[in-house]
Short mmCIF file of C-alpha atoms in Angstrom, two decimals:
data_model
loop_
_atom_site.label_atom_id
_atom_site.label_comp_id
_atom_site.label_asym_id
_atom_site.label_seq_id
_atom_site.Cartn_x
_atom_site.Cartn_y
_atom_site.Cartn_z
CA MET A 171 0.24 -0.01 0.20
CA GLU A 172 1.69 3.20 -1.23
CA LYS A 173 1.97 5.98 1.25
CA LYS A 174 2.45 9.63 0.52
CA THR A 175 3.34 13.05 2.23
CA GLN A 176 4.59 16.53 0.92
CA VAL A 177 7.90 18.07 1.56
CA TYR A 178 9.04 21.73 1.00
CA LEU A 179 11.79 22.57 -1.45
CA ARG A 180 13.34 25.61 -0.03
CA GLU A 181 15.22 26.71 -3.17
CA GLU A 182 12.08 25.83 -5.42
CA LYS A 183 9.73 27.32 -3.08
CA GLN A 184 7.33 24.50 -3.73
CA PHE A 185 5.72 21.57 -2.03
CA ILE A 186 5.93 18.17 -4.03
CA ASN A 187 4.41 14.71 -3.07
CA VAL A 188 6.88 11.90 -2.28
CA SER A 189 6.30 8.06 -1.21
CA ILE A 190 7.40 7.07 2.02
CA THR A 191 7.27 4.02 4.34
CA GLY A 192 4.07 2.34 4.55
CA PRO A 193 2.53 -0.29 6.55
CA ASP A 194 3.37 -2.74 3.98
CA LYS A 195 7.17 -2.54 4.80
CA PRO A 196 8.92 -4.60 7.29
CA ILE A 197 10.16 -3.25 10.83
CA LEU A 198 13.97 -3.37 10.79
CA PRO A 199 15.24 -6.00 13.37
CA GLY A 200 17.79 -5.12 15.99
CA ASP A 201 21.01 -6.53 14.14
CA ILE A 202 20.36 -4.14 11.16
CA ILE A 203 19.95 -1.31 13.51
CA LYS A 204 23.15 -2.17 15.19
CA ARG A 205 25.05 -2.35 11.99
CA TRP A 206 23.41 0.97 10.82
CA GLN A 207 24.52 2.54 14.18
CA LYS A 208 28.20 1.57 13.16
CA ILE A 209 27.85 2.63 9.81
CA ILE A 210 26.69 6.14 10.76
CA THR A 211 29.27 6.72 13.35
CA THR A 212 32.16 5.51 11.20
CA ALA A 213 30.96 7.97 8.55
CA ALA A 214 31.16 10.94 11.08
CA LYS A 215 34.51 9.84 12.18
CA ILE A 216 35.88 9.72 8.52
CA PHE A 217 34.28 12.97 7.32
CA ASN A 218 35.32 14.36 10.60
CA VAL A 219 32.22 16.08 11.50
CA PRO A 220 30.17 16.32 14.84
CA ALA A 221 27.04 14.67 13.56
CA GLY A 222 26.27 11.68 11.08
CA LEU A 223 22.59 10.93 10.66
CA ILE A 224 19.94 8.51 9.23
CA MET A 225 16.81 10.17 9.09
CA GLN A 226 13.37 8.53 8.54
CA ILE A 227 10.53 10.52 6.83
CA THR A 228 6.94 9.96 8.25
CA THR A 229 3.64 11.45 7.37
CA ASP A 230 4.21 14.58 9.48
CA ASN A 231 7.80 14.86 10.37
CA MET A 232 11.50 14.28 9.60
CA GLU A 233 12.89 12.13 12.39
CA VAL A 234 16.36 11.07 13.72
CA PHE A 235 16.19 7.37 13.24
CA LEU A 236 20.11 6.91 14.36
CA SER A 237 22.67 9.44 15.29
CA SER A 238 26.36 9.00 15.29
CA GLU A 239 28.28 8.44 18.58
CA THR A 240 30.53 11.37 18.19
CA GLU A 241 31.61 14.27 20.34
CA GLY A 242 29.50 17.44 19.75
CA ASN A 243 26.51 15.70 18.03
CA PRO A 244 23.55 17.95 18.92
CA TYR A 245 20.84 15.51 17.26
CA ASN A 246 19.02 12.70 19.42
CA VAL A 247 17.39 9.68 18.45
CA ASN A 248 13.80 10.17 17.88
CA GLY A 249 14.13 14.15 17.80
CA HIS A 250 12.16 15.38 15.20
CA ASP A 251 11.22 18.48 12.97
CA THR A 252 7.84 19.13 11.17
CA LEU A 253 7.78 18.58 7.47
CA GLY A 254 7.20 22.03 5.66
CA HIS A 255 10.01 23.86 7.12
CA GLY A 256 12.52 23.39 4.27
CA LEU A 257 14.77 21.19 6.11
CA TYR A 258 17.94 19.96 4.27
CA CYS A 259 16.50 16.40 4.16
CA GLU A 260 13.27 17.55 2.70
CA THR A 261 15.20 18.76 -0.51
CA VAL A 262 17.25 15.74 -0.74
CA ILE A 263 14.15 13.47 -0.84
CA GLY A 264 12.19 15.92 -2.97
CA ARG A 265 14.87 15.98 -5.62
CA ASN A 266 15.91 12.41 -4.98
CA SER A 267 19.53 13.48 -5.37
CA LEU A 268 22.44 14.71 -3.48
CA LEU A 269 22.65 17.83 -1.55
CA GLN A 270 25.54 19.71 -0.50
CA ILE A 271 25.51 23.04 1.45
CA GLN A 272 28.93 24.60 2.06
CA ASP A 273 27.84 27.23 4.47
CA SER A 274 24.14 27.76 5.09
CA LEU A 275 24.98 31.53 6.96
CA ASP A 276 26.45 32.84 3.42
CA ASP A 277 23.36 31.50 1.65
CA ASP A 278 20.30 33.66 1.81
CA ILE A 279 18.09 30.70 0.91
CA TRP A 280 19.46 28.46 3.54
CA LYS A 281 20.51 30.82 6.57
CA ASP A 282 17.29 30.46 8.43
CA ASN A 283 16.58 26.75 7.98
CA PRO A 284 16.14 25.06 11.50
CA ASP A 285 19.27 23.38 11.70
CA VAL A 286 21.32 26.72 12.24
CA SER A 287 19.95 26.83 15.34
CA LEU A 288 21.98 23.93 16.37
CA ASN A 289 24.95 25.73 14.73
CA MET A 290 24.98 22.88 11.94
CA ILE A 291 25.62 25.16 8.95
CA SER A 292 27.20 22.84 6.34
CA TYR A 293 25.34 19.81 5.05
CA LEU A 294 25.91 16.79 2.70
CA GLY A 295 23.25 14.26 2.15
CA LEU A 296 21.36 11.48 -0.07
CA PRO A 297 18.31 9.80 -0.02
CA ILE A 298 17.76 6.26 1.40
CA LYS A 299 15.18 4.30 -0.58
CA TRP A 300 13.15 1.04 -0.22
CA PRO A 301 13.47 -1.27 -3.57
CA ASP A 302 9.98 0.00 -4.81
CA GLY A 303 11.18 3.65 -4.79
CA ALA A 304 9.41 4.60 -1.37
CA ASN A 305 11.54 6.94 0.72
CA PHE A 306 12.88 5.68 3.96
CA GLY A 307 14.71 8.61 4.48
CA THR A 308 18.13 10.17 4.33
CA ILE A 309 21.99 9.63 5.42
CA CYS A 310 23.77 12.61 5.85
CA VAL A 311 26.78 14.35 7.60
CA LEU A 312 26.52 17.91 9.22
CA ASP A 313 29.18 20.31 10.41
CA ASN A 314 29.40 23.57 12.35
CA LYS A 315 31.86 25.27 10.08
CA LYS A 316 32.04 25.73 6.27
CA ARG A 317 32.78 22.37 4.40
CA GLN A 318 33.32 21.42 0.80
CA TYR A 319 33.54 17.94 0.00
CA ASN A 320 35.26 16.57 -3.02
CA GLU A 321 34.03 13.65 -5.28
CA ASN A 322 35.89 11.05 -3.19
CA TYR A 323 33.98 12.22 -0.17
CA THR A 324 30.43 12.21 -1.87
CA ASP A 325 31.50 8.80 -3.67
CA LEU A 326 32.12 7.59 -0.12
CA LEU A 327 28.41 8.66 1.28
CA GLU A 328 27.00 7.03 -1.97
CA ASP A 329 28.82 3.55 -0.66
CA PHE A 330 27.22 4.06 2.62
CA LYS A 331 23.71 4.64 1.44
CA LEU A 332 24.08 1.76 -0.81
CA LEU A 333 24.89 -0.57 2.20
CA LEU A 334 21.79 0.76 4.11
CA GLU A 335 19.55 -0.10 0.82
CA ALA A 336 20.86 -3.38 0.56
CA ASP A 337 19.61 -3.97 3.98
CA LEU A 338 16.19 -2.81 3.09
CA GLU A 339 16.32 -5.00 -0.09
CA ARG A 340 17.03 -8.14 2.08
CA GLU A 341 14.36 -7.23 4.59
CA ILE A 342 11.91 -7.23 1.89
CA ARG A 343 13.07 -10.49 0.26
CA ASN A 344 12.96 -12.37 3.52
CA ARG A 345 9.62 -11.61 4.25
CA ASP A 346 8.37 -12.36 0.84
CA LEU A 347 10.33 -15.50 0.02
CA PHE A 348 9.76 -18.81 1.73
CA ASP A 349 11.40 -20.97 -0.87
CA VAL A 350 14.66 -22.31 0.71
CA GLU A 351 16.79 -22.54 -2.28
CA ASN A 352 15.66 -19.43 -3.58
CA LEU A 353 16.35 -17.65 -0.34
CA ALA A 354 19.98 -19.18 -0.19
CA SER A 355 20.59 -17.74 -3.62
CA LEU A 356 19.49 -14.36 -2.76
CA GLN A 357 21.30 -14.53 0.48
CA LEU A 358 24.39 -15.25 -1.47
CA LYS A 359 23.79 -12.28 -3.83
CA GLU A 360 23.33 -10.10 -0.85
CA ILE A 361 26.66 -11.39 0.54
CA HIS A 362 28.58 -10.51 -2.52
CA HIS A 363 26.93 -7.15 -2.74
CA ARG A 364 27.46 -6.32 0.83
CA ILE A 365 31.45 -7.23 0.56
CA LYS A 366 31.68 -5.48 -2.61
CA ASN A 367 30.05 -2.28 -1.21
CA GLN A 368 32.60 -2.57 1.94
CA PHE A 369 35.62 -3.11 -0.26
CA ASN A 370 34.65 0.08 -2.25
CA ILE A 371 34.40 1.94 0.99
CA ILE A 372 37.84 0.85 2.20
CA SER A 373 39.12 1.60 -1.19
CA THR A 374 37.73 4.95 -0.91
CA ILE A 375 39.29 5.56 2.53
CA VAL A 376 42.38 4.56 1.38
CA GLN A 377 42.66 6.79 -1.87
CA LEU A 378 41.74 9.70 0.66
CA LYS A 379 44.62 9.02 3.13
CA SER A 380 47.07 8.31 0.15
CA SER A 381 46.32 11.94 -1.28
CA LYS A 382 47.39 13.41 1.77
CA ALA A 383 50.54 11.22 2.84
CA ASN A 384 54.01 11.55 1.72
CA GLU A 385 55.82 9.40 -0.80
CA ASP A 386 56.94 6.70 1.75
CA VAL A 387 53.44 6.35 3.32
CA LYS A 388 51.74 6.61 -0.05
CA ALA A 389 53.68 3.43 -1.08
CA ILE A 390 52.50 1.51 1.96
CA ILE A 391 48.89 2.59 1.18
CA ASP A 392 49.10 1.63 -2.52
CA GLU A 393 50.38 -1.85 -1.25
CA ILE A 394 47.12 -2.22 1.01
CA ASP A 395 44.93 -0.96 -1.89
CA ALA A 396 46.33 -3.71 -4.13
CA LYS A 397 45.62 -6.17 -1.67
CA LEU A 398 42.07 -4.77 -1.14
CA ARG A 399 41.36 -5.11 -4.80
CA SER A 400 42.47 -8.52 -5.16
CA ILE A 401 40.18 -9.51 -2.25
CA SER A 402 37.38 -7.84 -3.59
CA LEU A 403 37.92 -9.37 -6.96
CA LEU A 404 37.96 -12.80 -5.31
CA HIS A 405 34.67 -12.45 -4.11
CA ALA A 406 33.12 -11.52 -7.49
CA LYS A 407 34.68 -14.49 -9.04
CA ILE A 408 33.12 -16.64 -6.19
CA TYR A 409 29.76 -15.09 -7.00
CA GLU A 410 30.16 -15.73 -10.79
CA SER A 411 31.04 -19.54 -10.03
CA VAL A 412 27.66 -21.23 -10.54
CA ASN A 413 28.60 -24.77 -9.12
CA PHE A 414 30.90 -23.28 -6.58
CA LYS A 415 33.77 -24.28 -8.36
CA ALA A 416 36.19 -21.61 -9.86
CA SER A 417 39.15 -21.63 -12.45
CA ILE A 418 42.12 -20.75 -10.49
CA THR A 419 44.23 -20.10 -13.41
CA GLU A 420 41.66 -17.52 -14.72
CA TYR A 421 41.50 -16.15 -11.14
CA ILE A 422 45.06 -15.89 -10.85
CA GLN A 423 45.40 -13.95 -14.20
CA ASP A 424 42.61 -11.64 -13.06
CA VAL A 425 44.25 -11.03 -9.72
CA ILE A 426 47.65 -10.23 -11.31
CA HIS A 427 45.83 -7.71 -13.71
CA ALA A 428 43.82 -6.02 -10.89
CA ALA A 429 47.01 -5.58 -8.99
CA VAL A 430 49.14 -4.44 -12.06
CA SER A 431 46.48 -1.86 -12.77
CA ILE A 432 47.08 -0.13 -9.31
CA TYR A 433 50.36 1.17 -10.81
CA GLU A 434 48.98 2.31 -13.79
CA SER A 435 51.59 0.36 -15.86
CA ASP A 436 52.38 -1.61 -18.97
CA ILE A 437 53.60 -4.69 -17.55
CA GLU A 438 52.93 -7.67 -19.62
CA VAL A 439 51.19 -10.52 -17.83
CA LYS A 440 51.55 -14.07 -19.41
CA ILE A 441 50.05 -17.22 -17.78
CA GLU A 442 50.91 -20.57 -19.33
CA ALA A 443 48.64 -23.14 -17.81
CA ASN A 444 49.83 -26.75 -18.90
CA THR A 445 47.41 -28.29 -16.47
CA SER A 446 43.91 -27.23 -14.75
CA LEU A 447 43.98 -25.80 -11.43
CA ASP A 448 40.58 -26.50 -9.97
CA TYR A 449 39.87 -26.11 -6.19
CA ASN A 450 36.81 -25.77 -4.16
CA THR A 451 36.25 -22.04 -3.78
CA LYS A 452 37.00 -22.18 0.04
CA TYR A 453 40.70 -22.29 -1.12
CA ILE A 454 40.45 -19.84 -3.79
CA HIS A 455 41.18 -16.73 -1.47
CA GLU A 456 44.26 -18.11 -0.73
CA PHE A 457 45.44 -17.75 -4.42
CA GLY A 458 44.36 -14.29 -4.61
CA LEU A 459 46.18 -12.87 -1.68
CA ILE A 460 49.60 -14.73 -2.32
CA PHE A 461 49.47 -13.57 -6.07
CA SER A 462 48.68 -10.04 -5.03
CA GLU A 463 51.52 -10.12 -2.71
CA LEU A 464 53.78 -11.29 -5.40
CA VAL A 465 52.99 -8.61 -7.77
CA VAL A 466 53.33 -5.95 -4.94
CA ASN A 467 57.01 -7.32 -4.39
CA SER A 468 57.62 -7.16 -7.77
CA VAL A 469 57.08 -3.43 -8.25
CA LYS A 470 58.59 -2.89 -4.91
CA ASN A 471 61.72 -4.47 -5.75
CA GLY A 472 62.10 -2.39 -9.06
CA LEU A 473 60.17 -4.24 -11.71
CA SER A 474 59.76 -1.84 -14.64
CA LYS A 475 56.24 -0.22 -15.24
CA ASN A 476 57.18 0.41 -18.67
CA ASN A 477 58.90 -2.73 -20.17
CA GLY A 478 58.06 -5.12 -17.04
CA MET A 479 57.08 -8.66 -17.36
CA ILE A 480 55.09 -11.14 -14.96
CA HIS A 481 55.26 -15.07 -16.21
CA VAL A 482 53.36 -17.57 -14.31
CA ILE A 483 53.91 -21.25 -15.27
CA ILE A 484 51.45 -24.12 -13.78
CA ASP A 485 52.31 -27.53 -14.15
CA SER A 486 51.31 -31.04 -12.79
CA VAL A 487 54.39 -33.19 -11.26
CA LEU A 488 54.93 -36.51 -9.69
CA ILE A 489 56.87 -36.27 -6.24
CA ASP A 490 57.57 -39.41 -4.54
CA ASP A 491 54.49 -41.10 -6.15
CA SER A 492 52.20 -38.35 -5.40
CA GLU A 493 50.78 -36.06 -7.93
CA LYS A 494 51.34 -32.20 -7.01
CA TYR A 495 50.77 -28.70 -8.60
CA LYS A 496 54.00 -26.67 -9.36
CA ILE A 497 53.38 -23.08 -9.83
CA ILE A 498 56.09 -20.98 -10.94
CA TYR A 499 55.91 -16.71 -10.55
CA LYS A 500 58.60 -14.93 -12.43
CA ASP A 501 59.35 -11.53 -13.19
CA ASN A 502 62.18 -9.87 -15.30
CA GLY A 503 63.06 -7.17 -12.64
CA PRO A 504 66.36 -6.75 -10.65
CA GLY A 505 65.92 -10.01 -8.60
CA PHE A 506 65.71 -10.68 -5.26
CA SER A 507 68.14 -8.99 -2.80
CA LYS A 508 71.09 -11.05 -1.06
CA ASN A 509 69.09 -10.43 2.46
CA HIS A 510 65.76 -11.86 1.04
CA LEU A 511 67.70 -15.14 -0.38
CA ASP A 512 69.78 -15.82 2.49
CA GLY A 513 66.68 -15.24 5.16
CA THR A 514 68.22 -12.28 7.03
CA GLY A 515 65.66 -9.72 5.42
CA ARG A 516 62.93 -7.98 7.49
CA LYS A 517 59.53 -10.29 7.74
CA GLY A 518 56.26 -8.64 7.36
CA ILE A 519 52.80 -9.38 6.57
CA GLY A 520 53.93 -10.71 3.05
CA SER A 521 55.83 -13.66 5.04
CA LEU A 522 52.81 -14.74 7.16
CA LEU A 523 50.73 -14.85 3.85
CA PHE A 524 53.40 -17.41 2.33
CA GLU A 525 53.38 -19.43 5.59
CA GLY A 526 49.90 -19.67 5.70
CA PHE A 527 49.56 -20.72 1.85
CA LEU A 528 52.19 -23.40 2.50
CA SER A 529 50.52 -24.75 5.48
CA THR A 530 47.07 -24.99 3.70
CA PHE A 531 48.46 -26.67 0.69
CA ASP A 532 50.96 -28.93 2.35
CA GLY A 533 53.52 -27.17 0.10
CA THR A 534 57.00 -25.74 -0.16
CA MET A 535 58.27 -22.42 -1.61
CA ASN A 536 61.81 -21.79 -3.35
CA CYS A 537 62.86 -18.18 -4.21
CA TYR A 538 65.93 -17.70 -6.44
CA ASN A 539 67.16 -15.21 -9.34
CA ASP A 540 67.34 -16.17 -12.92
CA SER A 541 67.05 -13.12 -15.12
CA GLY A 542 64.77 -11.64 -12.65
CA ALA A 543 63.16 -12.72 -9.31
CA VAL A 544 61.55 -16.27 -9.42
CA THR A 545 59.13 -17.75 -6.79
CA GLU A 546 58.57 -21.56 -7.19
CA PHE A 547 55.70 -23.31 -5.46
CA THR A 548 55.00 -27.03 -5.08
CA ILE A 549 51.79 -27.65 -3.57
CA SER A 550 49.39 -30.63 -2.98
CA LYS A 551 46.28 -31.35 -4.74
CA LYS A 552 43.02 -30.87 -2.87
#
């Protein structure tokens, strides 16, 4: 049953009818409310503002559904303002688009809006919608000083909005679907989209931090971003796999290309698969982490971004009457340092990744130089 109300657009000086949450919509459970609370508090901290809000629109009011747990936040849950006053959020819902107000005190149209009384003079907000287009409310951040948000920040707010809307979609599906098989399929889809959105958020945060960092710190951040992208790609490949089996060979190639793309380089990638690597998807993430790490190490150790080459060879070998896989990763860079080869170099997160990989597959690893760095794995078949 469609339910409507009116909002007032302050700049247009007009009322407009909008669809809102009706009695046909499910009540949000406690786990979603807890998750949303973490999301809005995290958003406020990242944007470095006193107030982050998830607002809900009702027939008569714009109500604070959740408020960030941040210092200096003047808004309380269940607080509300009557519709028709030309609130920031009314314009967001009425226009169904992003609204950014840098400084309402310096804007004749916005200088007397109700939030100014709380000294909240800057605003950035987006609408939150149910799957059928009805308005739940808004997600917004407010500050007591002039703010101008660049595209990275507006994209980040969009990612947070998508997380909230994914929860609304899930609640509708859970209410309407009773077929177990269909529900399981939809839950898998939901998990994939949630993970994808969360990685987008993390990647955006990383990029924001990178833009403000010095060169040494920026190099570390770029390594982190490469790892994040490989994991995000992992979940995409798993979701595409209909029978819960994935082509490891194809996945390795995709991960290497994704990691290489971080550096905006022309590094050539060649995969030579002389046998098929097909593992259950519960193991596939191991390969994503390892090959992302190998690419990061290649570039960090001096692989040319202009004429560099990465070559992966996959073979089946017989060792002590046991069939195993041999995977060789090689580049044409300057090769491993003496400290790396004799084991006296600094051990970091990468070392832990390799140790975990070898433990999982009961494998061995050999590193040596041969016209570049070569890493050779011998692993058992699962």
